[in-house]
mmCIF file of C-alpha atoms in Angstrom:
data_model
loop_
_atom_site.group_PDB
_atom_site.id
_atom_site.type_symbol
_atom_site.label_atom_id
_atom_site.label_comp_id
_atom_site.label_asym_id
_atom_site.label_seq_id
_atom_site.Cartn_x
_atom_site.Cartn_y
_atom_site.Cartn_z
ATOM 1 C CA MET A 21 65.128 -136.669 -17.655
ATOM 2 C CA THR A 22 65.507 -137.165 -21.402
ATOM 3 C CA THR A 23 67.657 -134.659 -23.223
ATOM 4 C CA VAL A 24 67.428 -134.743 -26.975
ATOM 5 C CA VAL A 25 69.591 -131.731 -27.819
ATOM 6 C CA GLN A 26 72.847 -132.204 -25.917
ATOM 7 C CA PRO A 27 74.928 -129.174 -24.879
ATOM 8 C CA VAL A 28 77.389 -127.720 -27.331
ATOM 9 C CA THR A 29 80.924 -127.673 -26.036
ATOM 10 C CA LYS A 30 83.752 -125.831 -27.777
ATOM 11 C CA THR A 31 87.356 -125.600 -26.634
ATOM 12 C CA LEU A 32 89.783 -123.006 -27.897
ATOM 13 C CA GLU A 33 93.447 -122.379 -27.205
ATOM 14 C CA LEU A 34 94.424 -118.704 -27.186
ATOM 15 C CA ALA A 35 97.857 -117.089 -27.321
ATOM 16 C CA CYS A 36 96.897 -114.429 -24.781
ATOM 17 C CA PRO A 37 96.324 -114.360 -20.970
ATOM 18 C CA PRO A 38 92.825 -114.906 -19.478
ATOM 19 C CA GLU A 39 92.452 -111.224 -18.570
ATOM 20 C CA LYS A 40 92.836 -110.217 -22.209
ATOM 21 C CA ALA A 41 90.593 -113.044 -23.373
ATOM 22 C CA PHE A 42 87.824 -112.077 -20.933
ATOM 23 C CA ARG A 43 88.057 -108.396 -21.842
ATOM 24 C CA THR A 44 88.056 -109.122 -25.561
ATOM 25 C CA PHE A 45 84.964 -111.309 -25.253
ATOM 26 C CA THR A 46 83.052 -108.645 -23.295
ATOM 27 C CA ASP A 47 84.290 -105.026 -23.510
ATOM 28 C CA ASP A 48 85.640 -105.540 -27.007
ATOM 29 C CA ILE A 49 82.812 -107.653 -28.436
ATOM 30 C CA ALA A 50 81.838 -105.095 -31.093
ATOM 31 C CA ALA A 51 85.295 -105.444 -32.680
ATOM 32 C CA TRP A 52 84.829 -109.104 -33.612
ATOM 33 C CA TRP A 53 81.209 -110.392 -33.302
ATOM 34 C CA PRO A 54 79.875 -111.322 -36.773
ATOM 35 C CA MET A 55 76.747 -109.153 -36.786
ATOM 36 C CA GLU A 56 76.032 -109.808 -40.458
ATOM 37 C CA THR A 57 75.176 -113.439 -39.740
ATOM 38 C CA HIS A 58 74.617 -113.550 -35.965
ATOM 39 C CA SER A 59 72.244 -110.744 -35.002
ATOM 40 C CA VAL A 60 68.612 -109.765 -35.093
ATOM 41 C CA HIS A 61 68.970 -106.581 -37.154
ATOM 42 C CA GLY A 62 72.047 -107.399 -39.176
ATOM 43 C CA ALA A 63 75.294 -105.666 -39.967
ATOM 44 C CA GLY A 64 74.182 -102.068 -39.145
ATOM 45 C CA GLY A 65 74.007 -102.627 -35.395
ATOM 46 C CA ARG A 66 76.559 -103.505 -32.764
ATOM 47 C CA PRO A 67 76.682 -105.824 -29.751
ATOM 48 C CA ILE A 68 77.281 -104.622 -26.209
ATOM 49 C CA PHE A 69 78.401 -106.854 -23.358
ATOM 50 C CA THR A 70 78.263 -105.390 -19.817
ATOM 51 C CA ALA A 71 78.453 -106.982 -16.357
ATOM 52 C CA ASP A 72 74.640 -107.096 -16.345
ATOM 53 C CA ARG A 73 73.517 -107.958 -19.844
ATOM 54 C CA VAL A 74 74.327 -108.626 -23.456
ATOM 55 C CA TYR A 75 72.360 -106.771 -26.108
ATOM 56 C CA GLU A 76 72.297 -105.433 -29.593
ATOM 57 C CA LEU A 77 72.061 -101.750 -30.430
ATOM 58 C CA SER A 78 70.615 -101.253 -33.898
ATOM 59 C CA ALA A 79 71.606 -98.435 -36.233
ATOM 60 C CA ASP A 80 68.497 -96.437 -35.213
ATOM 61 C CA GLY A 81 69.118 -96.873 -31.506
ATOM 62 C CA ALA A 82 66.759 -99.754 -30.735
ATOM 63 C CA GLU A 83 67.938 -102.269 -28.167
ATOM 64 C CA VAL A 84 67.419 -106.009 -28.513
ATOM 65 C CA ASP A 85 68.237 -108.156 -25.504
ATOM 66 C CA TRP A 86 70.442 -111.166 -26.132
ATOM 67 C CA GLY A 87 70.797 -112.277 -22.515
ATOM 68 C CA ARG A 88 71.214 -111.488 -18.864
ATOM 69 C CA VAL A 89 74.537 -112.069 -17.038
ATOM 70 C CA LEU A 90 74.188 -114.693 -14.312
ATOM 71 C CA VAL A 91 77.875 -114.978 -13.366
ATOM 72 C CA TRP A 92 80.478 -112.216 -13.994
ATOM 73 C CA ASP A 93 83.768 -113.438 -12.565
ATOM 74 C CA PRO A 94 86.685 -111.929 -14.524
ATOM 75 C CA PRO A 95 88.927 -113.219 -15.747
ATOM 76 C CA ARG A 96 87.757 -116.774 -15.040
ATOM 77 C CA ARG A 97 84.106 -117.307 -15.673
ATOM 78 C CA LEU A 98 81.110 -115.855 -17.459
ATOM 79 C CA VAL A 99 77.559 -117.268 -17.496
ATOM 80 C CA THR A 100 74.645 -115.681 -19.267
ATOM 81 C CA THR A 101 71.156 -116.549 -20.391
ATOM 82 C CA TRP A 102 70.976 -116.510 -24.219
ATOM 83 C CA HIS A 103 67.900 -115.580 -26.196
ATOM 84 C CA PRO A 104 68.756 -113.237 -29.073
ATOM 85 C CA GLY A 105 65.519 -112.337 -30.850
ATOM 86 C CA THR A 106 63.334 -114.642 -28.698
ATOM 87 C CA PRO A 107 61.504 -114.078 -25.412
ATOM 88 C CA PRO A 108 63.530 -114.652 -22.196
ATOM 89 C CA ASP A 109 61.384 -117.638 -21.270
ATOM 90 C CA ARG A 110 62.979 -119.454 -24.184
ATOM 91 C CA ALA A 111 66.551 -118.710 -23.141
ATOM 92 C CA THR A 112 69.331 -121.209 -23.290
ATOM 93 C CA GLU A 113 72.393 -120.819 -21.062
ATOM 94 C CA LEU A 114 75.907 -119.934 -22.112
ATOM 95 C CA GLU A 115 78.957 -120.607 -19.963
ATOM 96 C CA LEU A 116 82.506 -119.470 -20.728
ATOM 97 C CA VAL A 117 85.468 -120.663 -18.691
ATOM 98 C CA PHE A 118 88.785 -118.906 -19.279
ATOM 99 C CA GLU A 119 91.427 -121.206 -17.899
ATOM 100 C CA ASP A 120 95.013 -120.049 -17.382
ATOM 101 C CA ALA A 121 97.059 -122.411 -19.557
ATOM 102 C CA GLY A 122 100.384 -120.938 -18.417
ATOM 103 C CA ALA A 123 103.022 -119.032 -20.410
ATOM 104 C CA GLY A 124 100.556 -116.228 -21.222
ATOM 105 C CA ARG A 125 98.023 -118.613 -22.776
ATOM 106 C CA THR A 126 94.358 -119.297 -22.168
ATOM 107 C CA ARG A 127 92.202 -122.338 -22.686
ATOM 108 C CA LEU A 128 88.636 -121.252 -23.315
ATOM 109 C CA ARG A 129 85.771 -123.690 -22.793
ATOM 110 C CA LEU A 130 82.348 -122.670 -24.087
ATOM 111 C CA ILE A 131 79.304 -124.654 -23.001
ATOM 112 C CA HIS A 132 75.961 -123.760 -24.541
ATOM 113 C CA ARG A 133 73.195 -125.741 -22.871
ATOM 114 C CA GLY A 134 69.581 -125.849 -21.829
ATOM 115 C CA TRP A 135 68.135 -126.396 -25.289
ATOM 116 C CA ASP A 136 65.449 -128.673 -23.887
ATOM 117 C CA ALA A 137 64.912 -127.773 -20.268
ATOM 118 C CA LEU A 138 64.391 -124.077 -20.818
ATOM 119 C CA GLY A 139 61.873 -124.890 -23.511
ATOM 120 C CA GLU A 140 60.092 -126.705 -20.712
ATOM 121 C CA ARG A 141 59.989 -123.508 -18.718
ATOM 122 C CA ALA A 142 58.429 -121.849 -21.752
ATOM 123 C CA GLN A 143 55.962 -124.738 -21.982
ATOM 124 C CA ALA A 144 55.086 -124.286 -18.276
ATOM 125 C CA VAL A 145 54.464 -120.607 -18.912
ATOM 126 C CA ARG A 146 52.302 -121.482 -21.927
ATOM 127 C CA ASP A 147 50.464 -124.158 -19.909
ATOM 128 C CA SER A 148 49.713 -121.620 -17.188
ATOM 129 C CA TYR A 149 48.371 -119.209 -19.822
ATOM 130 C CA GLU A 150 46.209 -121.968 -21.281
ATOM 131 C CA SER A 151 44.716 -122.977 -17.940
ATOM 132 C CA GLY A 152 44.096 -119.306 -17.246
ATOM 133 C CA TRP A 153 42.198 -118.958 -20.530
ATOM 134 C CA ASP A 154 40.237 -122.157 -19.766
ATOM 135 C CA GLU A 155 38.962 -120.551 -16.570
ATOM 136 C CA VAL A 156 38.070 -117.340 -18.392
ATOM 137 C CA LEU A 157 36.204 -119.256 -21.085
ATOM 138 C CA ARG A 158 34.405 -121.429 -18.527
ATOM 139 C CA GLY A 159 33.294 -118.244 -16.826
ATOM 140 C CA LEU A 160 31.928 -116.940 -20.128
ATOM 141 C CA VAL A 161 29.841 -119.997 -21.022
ATOM 142 C CA GLY A 162 28.637 -120.399 -17.424
ATOM 143 C CA MET B 17 61.913 -126.361 -41.394
ATOM 144 C CA SER B 18 62.334 -123.922 -38.541
ATOM 145 C CA TYR B 19 64.953 -124.440 -35.833
ATOM 146 C CA GLU B 20 62.804 -122.485 -33.423
ATOM 147 C CA VAL B 21 59.818 -124.753 -34.037
ATOM 148 C CA LEU B 22 61.976 -127.875 -33.582
ATOM 149 C CA LEU B 23 63.458 -126.557 -30.335
ATOM 150 C CA ASP B 24 59.985 -125.589 -29.179
ATOM 151 C CA LEU B 25 58.753 -129.151 -29.925
ATOM 152 C CA LEU B 26 61.719 -130.625 -28.022
ATOM 153 C CA GLY B 27 60.967 -128.389 -25.048
ATOM 154 C CA ASP B 28 58.220 -130.780 -23.968
ATOM 155 C CA ALA B 29 59.216 -133.806 -21.866
ATOM 156 C CA THR B 30 56.523 -136.094 -23.342
ATOM 157 C CA ARG B 31 57.583 -135.256 -26.851
ATOM 158 C CA ARG B 32 61.229 -135.947 -25.942
ATOM 159 C CA THR B 33 60.163 -139.353 -24.647
ATOM 160 C CA ILE B 34 58.305 -139.972 -27.892
ATOM 161 C CA VAL B 35 61.441 -139.017 -29.824
ATOM 162 C CA GLU B 36 63.552 -141.455 -27.815
ATOM 163 C CA ARG B 37 60.999 -144.232 -28.370
ATOM 164 C CA LEU B 38 60.897 -143.551 -32.089
ATOM 165 C CA ARG B 39 64.672 -143.919 -32.260
ATOM 166 C CA GLY B 40 63.921 -147.614 -31.787
ATOM 167 C CA GLY B 41 61.897 -147.622 -35.046
ATOM 168 C CA PRO B 42 58.448 -146.682 -36.312
ATOM 169 C CA ALA B 43 55.546 -147.080 -33.906
ATOM 170 C CA THR B 44 51.773 -146.587 -33.650
ATOM 171 C CA VAL B 45 50.059 -144.162 -31.295
ATOM 172 C CA GLY B 46 49.079 -147.043 -29.046
ATOM 173 C CA GLU B 47 52.662 -148.320 -28.838
ATOM 174 C CA LEU B 48 53.970 -144.815 -28.092
ATOM 175 C CA ALA B 49 51.325 -144.112 -25.461
ATOM 176 C CA HIS B 50 51.953 -147.395 -23.656
ATOM 177 C CA GLY B 51 53.318 -146.737 -20.180
ATOM 178 C CA LEU B 52 53.215 -142.955 -20.543
ATOM 179 C CA PRO B 53 51.334 -140.937 -17.924
ATOM 180 C CA VAL B 54 49.328 -139.175 -20.631
ATOM 181 C CA SER B 55 46.250 -140.264 -22.565
ATOM 182 C CA ARG B 56 46.252 -141.578 -26.129
ATOM 183 C CA PRO B 57 44.473 -138.455 -27.433
ATOM 184 C CA ALA B 58 47.196 -136.387 -25.785
ATOM 185 C CA VAL B 59 49.892 -138.465 -27.508
ATOM 186 C CA SER B 60 48.019 -138.051 -30.816
ATOM 187 C CA LYS B 61 48.016 -134.311 -30.332
ATOM 188 C CA HIS B 62 51.753 -134.307 -29.641
ATOM 189 C CA LEU B 63 52.356 -136.383 -32.752
ATOM 190 C CA ARG B 64 50.262 -134.017 -34.863
ATOM 191 C CA LEU B 65 52.376 -131.067 -33.681
ATOM 192 C CA MET B 66 55.584 -133.007 -34.277
ATOM 193 C CA LYS B 67 54.413 -133.860 -37.768
ATOM 194 C CA GLU B 68 53.511 -130.233 -38.524
ATOM 195 C CA GLY B 69 56.960 -129.168 -37.278
ATOM 196 C CA GLY B 70 58.784 -131.710 -39.435
ATOM 197 C CA LEU B 71 60.040 -133.836 -36.574
ATOM 198 C CA VAL B 72 58.060 -136.960 -37.483
ATOM 199 C CA THR B 73 56.392 -138.424 -40.540
ATOM 200 C CA ASP B 74 53.599 -140.971 -40.680
ATOM 201 C CA ARG B 75 52.361 -143.620 -43.063
ATOM 202 C CA PRO B 76 49.517 -146.099 -43.101
ATOM 203 C CA LEU B 77 50.245 -149.810 -43.121
ATOM 204 C CA GLY B 78 47.028 -151.726 -43.483
ATOM 205 C CA THR B 79 44.641 -150.416 -40.864
ATOM 206 C CA ARG B 80 47.393 -148.984 -38.666
ATOM 207 C CA ARG B 81 49.323 -145.736 -38.859
ATOM 208 C CA PHE B 82 53.027 -145.761 -38.081
ATOM 209 C CA TYR B 83 54.962 -142.719 -36.938
ATOM 210 C CA GLU B 84 58.606 -142.346 -37.754
ATOM 211 C CA LEU B 85 61.329 -139.933 -36.641
ATOM 212 C CA ASP B 86 62.676 -137.581 -39.268
ATOM 213 C CA LEU B 87 66.355 -138.114 -38.492
ATOM 214 C CA ARG B 88 67.323 -135.547 -41.088
ATOM 215 C CA ALA B 89 65.462 -132.880 -39.107
ATOM 216 C CA LEU B 90 67.310 -133.816 -35.913
ATOM 217 C CA ALA B 91 70.633 -133.916 -37.743
ATOM 218 C CA THR B 92 70.024 -130.488 -39.272
ATOM 219 C CA LEU B 93 69.116 -129.083 -35.880
ATOM 220 C CA ARG B 94 72.195 -130.662 -34.304
ATOM 221 C CA ASP B 95 74.324 -129.251 -37.062
ATOM 222 C CA TYR B 96 72.916 -125.753 -36.645
ATOM 223 C CA VAL B 97 73.403 -125.825 -32.885
ATOM 224 C CA ASP B 98 76.961 -127.113 -33.260
ATOM 225 C CA ARG B 99 77.977 -124.665 -35.937
ATOM 226 C CA PHE B 100 76.534 -121.505 -34.401
ATOM 227 C CA TRP B 101 79.684 -120.639 -32.434
ATOM 228 C CA ASP B 102 82.295 -121.522 -35.044
ATOM 229 C CA GLU B 103 82.478 -118.152 -36.767
ATOM 230 C CA PRO B 104 82.146 -116.021 -33.588
ATOM 231 C CA LEU B 105 84.920 -117.983 -31.888
ATOM 232 C CA ARG B 106 87.139 -117.855 -34.938
ATOM 233 C CA ARG B 107 86.871 -114.067 -35.009
ATOM 234 C CA PHE B 108 87.198 -113.831 -31.241
ATOM 235 C CA LYS B 109 90.478 -115.737 -31.360
ATOM 236 C CA VAL B 110 91.939 -113.461 -34.029
ATOM 237 C CA ARG B 111 90.974 -110.369 -32.008
ATOM 238 C CA ALA B 112 92.096 -111.702 -28.602
ATOM 239 C CA GLU B 113 95.502 -112.714 -29.975
ATOM 240 C CA ARG B 114 96.182 -109.290 -31.483
ATOM 241 C CA GLY B 115 99.290 -107.505 -30.281
ATOM 242 C CA GLU B 116 98.043 -104.685 -28.056
ATOM 243 C CA PRO B 117 96.937 -105.517 -24.486
#
């Protein structure tokens, strides 16, 4: 299968243990996530990361889904779908691996993938809608 | 140019194959359709969408029309995808490394 947009991989060394890193990424996300540039509604809202989902709570209480948690394995691994501001059928996939680097340090690996393949799922959904409409229209013209 | 539109375009396997073929240089509809399990009109339709989305450009040469990949569009998309996590991770690191447990 051809992949045009290859996964994004980022590696980060942290001067804290994996437990703290995992907790900071999830429970503590509102303290560091740059909402002003990376959100649907902007700086007034805040992000929330639970064991089930990641979402944005706007200043007036509206919720915007960012993703669903697929793997919640503290302090080692976190996998979510990722679709802030777009429908879930267009989600990419985000994986975070918190590796114990010894001496109270963590090596974080972030892999953000599925830029193509999940678009295909969206395309399949669209195709099924289109074929559904074809049948409806055929029924109308007889 | 919209990143969402570009990603949407690249979500189709036939269009990705067209992109890979165009990396080899400009080509006509006939050349692109050769060996693909879709019809020439279908390939034309894909190319029209890709042109509207800024992924390809076309130009006539004599009686033929050549399609070309807009490498700048792909590079801009790649750049956007690569850069998205830089600021969140920078801030995450600062917060995670703070003194209190």
